[in-house]
PDB file of C-alpha atoms in Angstrom:
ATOM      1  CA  UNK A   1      14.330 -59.328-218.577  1.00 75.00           C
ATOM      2  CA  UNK A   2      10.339 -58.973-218.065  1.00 81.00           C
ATOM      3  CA  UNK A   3       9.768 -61.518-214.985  1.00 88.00           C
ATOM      4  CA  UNK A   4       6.405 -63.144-213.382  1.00 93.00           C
ATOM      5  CA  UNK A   5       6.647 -64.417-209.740  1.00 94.00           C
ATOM      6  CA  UNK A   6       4.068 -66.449-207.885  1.00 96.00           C
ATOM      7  CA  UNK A   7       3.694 -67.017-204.328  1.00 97.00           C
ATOM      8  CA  UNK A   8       3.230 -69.123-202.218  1.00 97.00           C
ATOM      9  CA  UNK A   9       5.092 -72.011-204.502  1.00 94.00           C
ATOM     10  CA  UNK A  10       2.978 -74.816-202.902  1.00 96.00           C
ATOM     11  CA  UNK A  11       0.252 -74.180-200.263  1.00 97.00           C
ATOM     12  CA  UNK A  12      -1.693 -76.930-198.189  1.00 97.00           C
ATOM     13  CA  UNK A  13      -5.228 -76.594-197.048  1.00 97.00           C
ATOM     14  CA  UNK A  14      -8.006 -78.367-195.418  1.00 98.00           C
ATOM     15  CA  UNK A  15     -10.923 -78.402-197.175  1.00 98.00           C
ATOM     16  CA  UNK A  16     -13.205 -75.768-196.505  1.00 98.00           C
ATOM     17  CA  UNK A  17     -10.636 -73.229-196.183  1.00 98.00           C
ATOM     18  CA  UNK A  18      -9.997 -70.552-198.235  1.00 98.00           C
ATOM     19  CA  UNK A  19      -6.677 -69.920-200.508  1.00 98.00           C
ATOM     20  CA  UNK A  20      -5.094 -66.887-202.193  1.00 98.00           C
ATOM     21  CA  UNK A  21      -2.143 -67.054-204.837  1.00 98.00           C
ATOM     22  CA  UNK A  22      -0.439 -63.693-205.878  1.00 98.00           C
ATOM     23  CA  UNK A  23       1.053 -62.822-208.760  1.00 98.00           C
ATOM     24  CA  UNK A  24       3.482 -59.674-209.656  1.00 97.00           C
ATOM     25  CA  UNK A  25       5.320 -58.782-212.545  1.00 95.00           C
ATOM     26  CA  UNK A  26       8.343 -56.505-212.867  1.00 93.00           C
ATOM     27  CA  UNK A  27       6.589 -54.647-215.485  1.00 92.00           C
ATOM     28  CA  UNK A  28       3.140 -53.270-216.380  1.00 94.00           C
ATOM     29  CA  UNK A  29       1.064 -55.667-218.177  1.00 93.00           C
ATOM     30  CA  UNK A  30      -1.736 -54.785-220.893  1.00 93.00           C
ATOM     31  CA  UNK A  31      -3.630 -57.978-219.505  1.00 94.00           C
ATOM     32  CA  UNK A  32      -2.984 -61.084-216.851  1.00 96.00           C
ATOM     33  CA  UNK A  33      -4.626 -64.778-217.783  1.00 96.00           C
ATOM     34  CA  UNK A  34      -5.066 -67.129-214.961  1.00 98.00           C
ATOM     35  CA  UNK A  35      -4.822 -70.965-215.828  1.00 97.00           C
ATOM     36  CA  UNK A  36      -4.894 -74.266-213.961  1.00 98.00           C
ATOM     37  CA  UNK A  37      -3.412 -77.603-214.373  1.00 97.00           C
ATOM     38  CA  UNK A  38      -4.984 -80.332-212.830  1.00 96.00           C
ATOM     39  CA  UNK A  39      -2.434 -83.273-211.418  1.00 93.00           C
ATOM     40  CA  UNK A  40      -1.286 -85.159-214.815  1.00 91.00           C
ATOM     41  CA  UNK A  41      -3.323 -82.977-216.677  1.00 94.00           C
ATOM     42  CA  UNK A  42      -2.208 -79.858-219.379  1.00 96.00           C
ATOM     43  CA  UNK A  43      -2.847 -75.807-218.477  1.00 96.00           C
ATOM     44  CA  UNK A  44      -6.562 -74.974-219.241  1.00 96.00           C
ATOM     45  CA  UNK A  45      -7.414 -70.965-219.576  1.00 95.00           C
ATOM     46  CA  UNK A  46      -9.416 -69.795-216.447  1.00 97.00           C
ATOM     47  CA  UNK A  47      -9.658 -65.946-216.820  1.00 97.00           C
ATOM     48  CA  UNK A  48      -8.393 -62.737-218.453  1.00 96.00           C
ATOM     49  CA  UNK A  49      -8.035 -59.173-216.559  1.00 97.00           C
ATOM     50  CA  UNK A  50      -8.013 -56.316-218.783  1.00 96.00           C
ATOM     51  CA  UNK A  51      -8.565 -52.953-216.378  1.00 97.00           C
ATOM     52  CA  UNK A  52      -6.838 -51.359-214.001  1.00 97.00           C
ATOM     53  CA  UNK A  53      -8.667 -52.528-210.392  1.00 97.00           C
ATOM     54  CA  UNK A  54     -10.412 -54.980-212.243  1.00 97.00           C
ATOM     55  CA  UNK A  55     -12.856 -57.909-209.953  1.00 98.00           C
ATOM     56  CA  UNK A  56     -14.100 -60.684-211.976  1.00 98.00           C
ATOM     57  CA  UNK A  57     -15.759 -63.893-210.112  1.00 98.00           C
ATOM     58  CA  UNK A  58     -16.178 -67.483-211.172  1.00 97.00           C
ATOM     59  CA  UNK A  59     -18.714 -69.145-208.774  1.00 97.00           C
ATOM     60  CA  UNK A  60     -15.945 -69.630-205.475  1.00 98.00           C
ATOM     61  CA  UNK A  61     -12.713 -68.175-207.352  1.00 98.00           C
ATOM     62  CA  UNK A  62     -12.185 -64.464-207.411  1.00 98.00           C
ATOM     63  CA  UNK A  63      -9.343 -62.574-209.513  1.00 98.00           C
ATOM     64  CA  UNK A  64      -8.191 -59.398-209.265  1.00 98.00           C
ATOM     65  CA  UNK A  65      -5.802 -56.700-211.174  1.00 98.00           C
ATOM     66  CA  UNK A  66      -3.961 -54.489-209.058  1.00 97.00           C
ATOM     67  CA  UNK A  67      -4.257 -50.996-210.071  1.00 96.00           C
ATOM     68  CA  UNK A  68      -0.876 -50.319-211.123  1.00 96.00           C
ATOM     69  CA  UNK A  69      -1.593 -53.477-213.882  1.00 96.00           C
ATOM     70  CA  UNK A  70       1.854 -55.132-212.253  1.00 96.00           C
ATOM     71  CA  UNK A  71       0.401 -57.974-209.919  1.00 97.00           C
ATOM     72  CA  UNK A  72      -2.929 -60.118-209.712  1.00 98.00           C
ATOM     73  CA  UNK A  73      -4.318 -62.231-207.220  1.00 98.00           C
ATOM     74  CA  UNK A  74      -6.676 -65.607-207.388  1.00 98.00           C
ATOM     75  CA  UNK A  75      -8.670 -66.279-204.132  1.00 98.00           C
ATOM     76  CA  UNK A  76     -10.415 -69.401-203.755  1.00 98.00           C
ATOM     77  CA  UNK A  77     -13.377 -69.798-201.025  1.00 98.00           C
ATOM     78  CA  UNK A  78     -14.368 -72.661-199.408  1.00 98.00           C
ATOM     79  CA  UNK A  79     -11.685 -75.091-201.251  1.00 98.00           C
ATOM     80  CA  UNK A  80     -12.770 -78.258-202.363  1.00 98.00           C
ATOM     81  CA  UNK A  81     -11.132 -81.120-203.612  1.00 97.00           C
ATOM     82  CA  UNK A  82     -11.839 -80.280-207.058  1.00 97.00           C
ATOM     83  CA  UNK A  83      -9.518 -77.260-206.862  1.00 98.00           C
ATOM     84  CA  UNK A  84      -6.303 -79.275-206.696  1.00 98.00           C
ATOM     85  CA  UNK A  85      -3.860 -77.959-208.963  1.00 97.00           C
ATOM     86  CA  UNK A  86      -1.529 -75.829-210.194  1.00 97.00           C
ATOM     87  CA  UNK A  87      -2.557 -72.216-210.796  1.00 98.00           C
ATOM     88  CA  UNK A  88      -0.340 -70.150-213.517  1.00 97.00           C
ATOM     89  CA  UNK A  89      -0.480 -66.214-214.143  1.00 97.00           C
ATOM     90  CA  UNK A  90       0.668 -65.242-217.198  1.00 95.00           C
ATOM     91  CA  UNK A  91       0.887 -61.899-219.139  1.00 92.00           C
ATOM     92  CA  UNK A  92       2.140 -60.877-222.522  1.00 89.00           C
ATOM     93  CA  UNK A  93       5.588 -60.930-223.539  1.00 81.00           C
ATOM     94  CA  UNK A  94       7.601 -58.442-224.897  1.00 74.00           C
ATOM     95  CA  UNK A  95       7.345 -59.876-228.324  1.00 70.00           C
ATOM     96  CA  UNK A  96       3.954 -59.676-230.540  1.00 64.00           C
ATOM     97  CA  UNK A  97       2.092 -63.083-229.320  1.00 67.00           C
ATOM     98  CA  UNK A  98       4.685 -64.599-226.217  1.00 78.00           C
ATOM     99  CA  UNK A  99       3.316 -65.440-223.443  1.00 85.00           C
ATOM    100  CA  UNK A 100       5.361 -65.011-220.096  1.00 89.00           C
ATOM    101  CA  UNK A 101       3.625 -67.553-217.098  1.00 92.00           C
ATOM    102  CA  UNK A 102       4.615 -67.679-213.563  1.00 93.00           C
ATOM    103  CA  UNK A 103       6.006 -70.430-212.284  1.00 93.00           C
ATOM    104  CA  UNK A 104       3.149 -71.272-210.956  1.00 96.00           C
ATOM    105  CA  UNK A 105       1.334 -72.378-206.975  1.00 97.00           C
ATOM    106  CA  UNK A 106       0.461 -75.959-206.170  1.00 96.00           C
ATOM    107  CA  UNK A 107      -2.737 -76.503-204.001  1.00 97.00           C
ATOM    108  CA  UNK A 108      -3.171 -79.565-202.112  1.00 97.00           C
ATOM    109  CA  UNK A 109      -6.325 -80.072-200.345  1.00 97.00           C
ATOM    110  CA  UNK A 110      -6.855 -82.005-197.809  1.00 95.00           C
ATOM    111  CA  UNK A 111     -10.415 -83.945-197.560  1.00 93.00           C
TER     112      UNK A 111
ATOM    113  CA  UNK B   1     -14.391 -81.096-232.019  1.00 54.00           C
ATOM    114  CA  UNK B   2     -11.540 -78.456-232.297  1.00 65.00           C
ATOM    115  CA  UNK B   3      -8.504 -78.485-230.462  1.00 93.00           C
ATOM    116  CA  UNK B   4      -4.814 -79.468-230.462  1.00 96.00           C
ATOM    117  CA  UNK B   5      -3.193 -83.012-230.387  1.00 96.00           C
ATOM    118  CA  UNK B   6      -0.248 -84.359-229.364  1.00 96.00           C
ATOM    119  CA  UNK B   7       1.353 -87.769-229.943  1.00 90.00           C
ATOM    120  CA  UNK B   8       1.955 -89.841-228.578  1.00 91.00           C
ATOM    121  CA  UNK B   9       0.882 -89.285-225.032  1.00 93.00           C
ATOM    122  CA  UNK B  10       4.016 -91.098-223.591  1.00 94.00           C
ATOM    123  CA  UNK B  11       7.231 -91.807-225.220  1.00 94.00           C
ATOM    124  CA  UNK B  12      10.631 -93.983-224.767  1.00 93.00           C
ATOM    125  CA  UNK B  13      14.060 -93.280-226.440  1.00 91.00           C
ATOM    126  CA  UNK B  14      17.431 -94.398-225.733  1.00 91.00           C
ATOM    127  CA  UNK B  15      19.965 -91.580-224.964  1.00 89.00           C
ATOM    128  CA  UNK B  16      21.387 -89.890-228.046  1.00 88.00           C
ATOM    129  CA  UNK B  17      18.878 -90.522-230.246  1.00 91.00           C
ATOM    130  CA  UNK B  18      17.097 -87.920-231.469  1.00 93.00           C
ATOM    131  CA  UNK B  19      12.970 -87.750-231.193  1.00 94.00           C
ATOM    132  CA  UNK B  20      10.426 -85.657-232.814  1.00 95.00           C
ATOM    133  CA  UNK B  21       6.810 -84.648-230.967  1.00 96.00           C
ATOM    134  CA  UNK B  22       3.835 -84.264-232.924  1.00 96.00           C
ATOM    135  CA  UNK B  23       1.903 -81.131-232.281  1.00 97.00           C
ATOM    136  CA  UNK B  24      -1.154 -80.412-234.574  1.00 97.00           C
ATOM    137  CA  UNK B  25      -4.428 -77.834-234.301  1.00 97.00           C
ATOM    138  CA  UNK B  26      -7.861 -77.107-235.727  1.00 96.00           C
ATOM    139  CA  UNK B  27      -8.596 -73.874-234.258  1.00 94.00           C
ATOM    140  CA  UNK B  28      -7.232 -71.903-237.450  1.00 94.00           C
ATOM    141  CA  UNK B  29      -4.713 -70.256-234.762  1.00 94.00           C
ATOM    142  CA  UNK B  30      -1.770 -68.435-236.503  1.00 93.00           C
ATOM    143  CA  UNK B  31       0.653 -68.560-233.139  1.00 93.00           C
ATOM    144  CA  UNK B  32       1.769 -71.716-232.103  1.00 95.00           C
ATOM    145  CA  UNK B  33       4.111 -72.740-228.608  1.00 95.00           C
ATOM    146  CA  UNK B  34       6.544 -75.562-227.350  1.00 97.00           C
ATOM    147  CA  UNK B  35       7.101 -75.263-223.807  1.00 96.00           C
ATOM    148  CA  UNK B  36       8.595 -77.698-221.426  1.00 97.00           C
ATOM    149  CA  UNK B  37       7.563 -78.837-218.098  1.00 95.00           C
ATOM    150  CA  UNK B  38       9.779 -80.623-215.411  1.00 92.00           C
ATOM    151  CA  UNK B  39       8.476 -82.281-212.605  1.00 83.00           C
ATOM    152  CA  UNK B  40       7.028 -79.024-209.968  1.00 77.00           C
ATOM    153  CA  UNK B  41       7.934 -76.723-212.099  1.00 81.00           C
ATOM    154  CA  UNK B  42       6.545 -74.370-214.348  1.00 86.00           C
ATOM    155  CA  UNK B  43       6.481 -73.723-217.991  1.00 92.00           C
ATOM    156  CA  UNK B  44       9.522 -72.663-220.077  1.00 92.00           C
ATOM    157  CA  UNK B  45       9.266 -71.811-223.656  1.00 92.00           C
ATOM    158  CA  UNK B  46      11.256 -73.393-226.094  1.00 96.00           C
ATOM    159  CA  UNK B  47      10.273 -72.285-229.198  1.00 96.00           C
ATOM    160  CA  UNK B  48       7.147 -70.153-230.936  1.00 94.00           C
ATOM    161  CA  UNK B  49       6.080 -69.589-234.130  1.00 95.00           C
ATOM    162  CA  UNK B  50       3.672 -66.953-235.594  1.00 91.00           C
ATOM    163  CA  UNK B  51       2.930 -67.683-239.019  1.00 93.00           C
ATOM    164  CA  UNK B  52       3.944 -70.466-240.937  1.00 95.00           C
ATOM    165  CA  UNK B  53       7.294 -70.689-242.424  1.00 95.00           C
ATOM    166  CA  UNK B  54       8.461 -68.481-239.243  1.00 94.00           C
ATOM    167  CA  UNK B  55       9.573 -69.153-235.567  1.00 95.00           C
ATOM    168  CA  UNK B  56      11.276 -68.185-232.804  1.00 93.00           C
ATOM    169  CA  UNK B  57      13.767 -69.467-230.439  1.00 93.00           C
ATOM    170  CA  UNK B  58      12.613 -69.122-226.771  1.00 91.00           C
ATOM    171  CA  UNK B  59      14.180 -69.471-223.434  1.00 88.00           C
ATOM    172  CA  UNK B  60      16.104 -73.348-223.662  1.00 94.00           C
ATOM    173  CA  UNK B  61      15.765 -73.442-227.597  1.00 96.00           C
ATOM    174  CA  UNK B  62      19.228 -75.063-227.068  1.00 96.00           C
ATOM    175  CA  UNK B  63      19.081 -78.960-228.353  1.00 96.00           C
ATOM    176  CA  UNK B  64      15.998 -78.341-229.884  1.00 97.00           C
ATOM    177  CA  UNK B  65      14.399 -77.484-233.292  1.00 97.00           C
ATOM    178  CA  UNK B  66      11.422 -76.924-234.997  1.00 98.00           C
ATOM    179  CA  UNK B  67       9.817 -76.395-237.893  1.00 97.00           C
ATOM    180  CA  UNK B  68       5.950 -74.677-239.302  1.00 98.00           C
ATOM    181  CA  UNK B  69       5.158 -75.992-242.953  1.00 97.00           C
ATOM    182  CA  UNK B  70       1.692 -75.741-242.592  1.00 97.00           C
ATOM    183  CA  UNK B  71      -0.558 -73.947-240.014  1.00 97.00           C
ATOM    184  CA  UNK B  72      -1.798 -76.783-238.255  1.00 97.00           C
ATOM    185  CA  UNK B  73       1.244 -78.266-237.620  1.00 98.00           C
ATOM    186  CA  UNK B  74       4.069 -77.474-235.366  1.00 98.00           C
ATOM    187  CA  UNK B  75       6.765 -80.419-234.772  1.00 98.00           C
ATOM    188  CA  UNK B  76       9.230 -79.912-232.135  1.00 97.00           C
ATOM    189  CA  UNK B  77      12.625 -82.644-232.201  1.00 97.00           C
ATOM    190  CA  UNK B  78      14.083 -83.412-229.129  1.00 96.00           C
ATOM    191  CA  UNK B  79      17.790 -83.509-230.166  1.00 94.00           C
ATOM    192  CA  UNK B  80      20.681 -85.803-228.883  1.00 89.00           C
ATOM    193  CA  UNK B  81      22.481 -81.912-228.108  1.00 88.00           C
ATOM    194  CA  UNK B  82      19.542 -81.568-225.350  1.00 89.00           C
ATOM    195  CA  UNK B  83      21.456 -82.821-222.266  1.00 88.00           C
ATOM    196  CA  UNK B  84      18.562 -83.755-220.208  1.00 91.00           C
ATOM    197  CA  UNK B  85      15.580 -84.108-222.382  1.00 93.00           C
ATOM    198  CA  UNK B  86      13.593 -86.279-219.870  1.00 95.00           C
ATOM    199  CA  UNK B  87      10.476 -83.753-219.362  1.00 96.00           C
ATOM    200  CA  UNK B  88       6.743 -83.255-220.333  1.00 97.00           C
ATOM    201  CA  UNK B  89       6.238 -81.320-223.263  1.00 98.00           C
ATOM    202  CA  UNK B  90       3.347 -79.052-224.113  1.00 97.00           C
ATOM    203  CA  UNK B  91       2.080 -77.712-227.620  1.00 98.00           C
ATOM    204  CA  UNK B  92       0.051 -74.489-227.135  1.00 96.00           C
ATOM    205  CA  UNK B  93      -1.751 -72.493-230.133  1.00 95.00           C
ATOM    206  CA  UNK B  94      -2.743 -68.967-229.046  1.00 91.00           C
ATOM    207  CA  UNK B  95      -6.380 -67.257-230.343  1.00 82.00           C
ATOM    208  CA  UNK B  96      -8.015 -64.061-228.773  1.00 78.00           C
ATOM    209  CA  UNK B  97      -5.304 -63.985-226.556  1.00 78.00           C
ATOM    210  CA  UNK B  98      -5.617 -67.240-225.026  1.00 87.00           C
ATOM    211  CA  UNK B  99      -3.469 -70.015-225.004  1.00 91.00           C
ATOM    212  CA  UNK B 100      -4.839 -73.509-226.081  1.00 94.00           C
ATOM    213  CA  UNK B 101      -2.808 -76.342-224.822  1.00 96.00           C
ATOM    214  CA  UNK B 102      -2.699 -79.936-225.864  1.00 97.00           C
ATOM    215  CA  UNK B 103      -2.709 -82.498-223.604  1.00 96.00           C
ATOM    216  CA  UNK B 104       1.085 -83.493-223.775  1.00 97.00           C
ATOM    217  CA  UNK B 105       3.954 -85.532-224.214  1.00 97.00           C
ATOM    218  CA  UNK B 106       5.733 -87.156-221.545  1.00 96.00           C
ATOM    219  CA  UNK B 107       9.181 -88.181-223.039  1.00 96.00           C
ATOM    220  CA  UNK B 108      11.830 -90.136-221.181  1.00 94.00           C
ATOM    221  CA  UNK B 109      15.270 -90.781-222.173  1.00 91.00           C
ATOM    222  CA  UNK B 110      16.645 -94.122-220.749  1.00 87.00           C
TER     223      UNK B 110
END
């Protein structure tokens, strides 16, 4: 069946250092949403890619879609403590309205 | 303010009792989610529902069930079937493509 994979699973980083979490899917998606969940917290909606090759920035995080539309990745610059969390990719099922997420990466950050 | 709830925030049951979790939303969103979290892991889907009166079984439906009277309101019961129902659960509504989550149930079964 229609898969999502993240790596890394968890990933450690100083602060000030940058981090990147990929996503692929074993098929072609229409779109890929980006979430985060803070520590204790619930998923909150970050992003959506809709294009082929397609860059979008928010301030320090930048997303991309991978021209085939089959893997995505978040880079963070400059982490800060703030960016602790778990960051989910998810694309559309194949039924109408499911939602298939990743299983997700854990950053810790280290002050 | 618009949004989805979830109560109660933390819950206690004794094993083989069953439980229901309140899931409710104001965003007028047709396509509602259960999905269950364990501890480092990530989110499986246990049931959806895209208009009321309908839903699906997802992944671990299995000791579960649900049901969608009215719009706003999607209760999920844990069942005494669900072998290891110690978990967080999370009630999403979906609009423009986005999922809206609530803020969660942590339920543990003593």
């Amino acid at each position: 069946g229609q898969q999502v994979m993240q790596i890394p699973q968890y990933q450690h980083v100083q602060e000030g250092e940058d981090f990147t979490t990929y996503c692929n899917s074993s098929t072609t998606l229409s779109n890929i949403q980006w979430y985060k969940q803070r520590p204790g917290g619930h998923p909150v909606f970050l992003i959506q890619l809709v294009k082929s090759g397609e860059v979008k920035k928010q301030k320090r995080l930048t997303f991309q879609f991978g021209e085939a539309k089959k893997n995505s990745s978040l880079h963070i610059t400059a982490t800060q403590t703030t960016d602790v969390g778990t960051y989910f990719c998810a694309g559309p099922g194949t039924s109408y309205d499911k939602v298939i997420f990743g299983p997700g990466t854990s950053l810790s950050v280290i002050p | 303010d618009g949004g989805i709830t979830q109560s109660p925030k933390y819950l206690f049951r004794k094993e083989g009792q069953n439980v229901t979790l309140s899931c409710e939303q104001n965003l007028n969103h047709d396509a509602m989610y259960w999905y269950r979290q364990d501890p480092g892991q990530g989110l499986r889907l246990i049931y959806y529902s895209q208009i009321v009166n309908d839903f699906q079984k997802g992944d671990i439906a299995e000791g579960y069930s649900v049901s969608r009277e009215k719009k706003e309101s999607f209760p999920l019961t844990v069942t005494s079937a669900q072998k290891n129902p110690t978990a967080f659960y999370l009630c999403a509504s979906s609009g423009a493509e986005k999922q809206y989550f609530g803020p969660g149930t942590r339920l543990t079964v003593l």
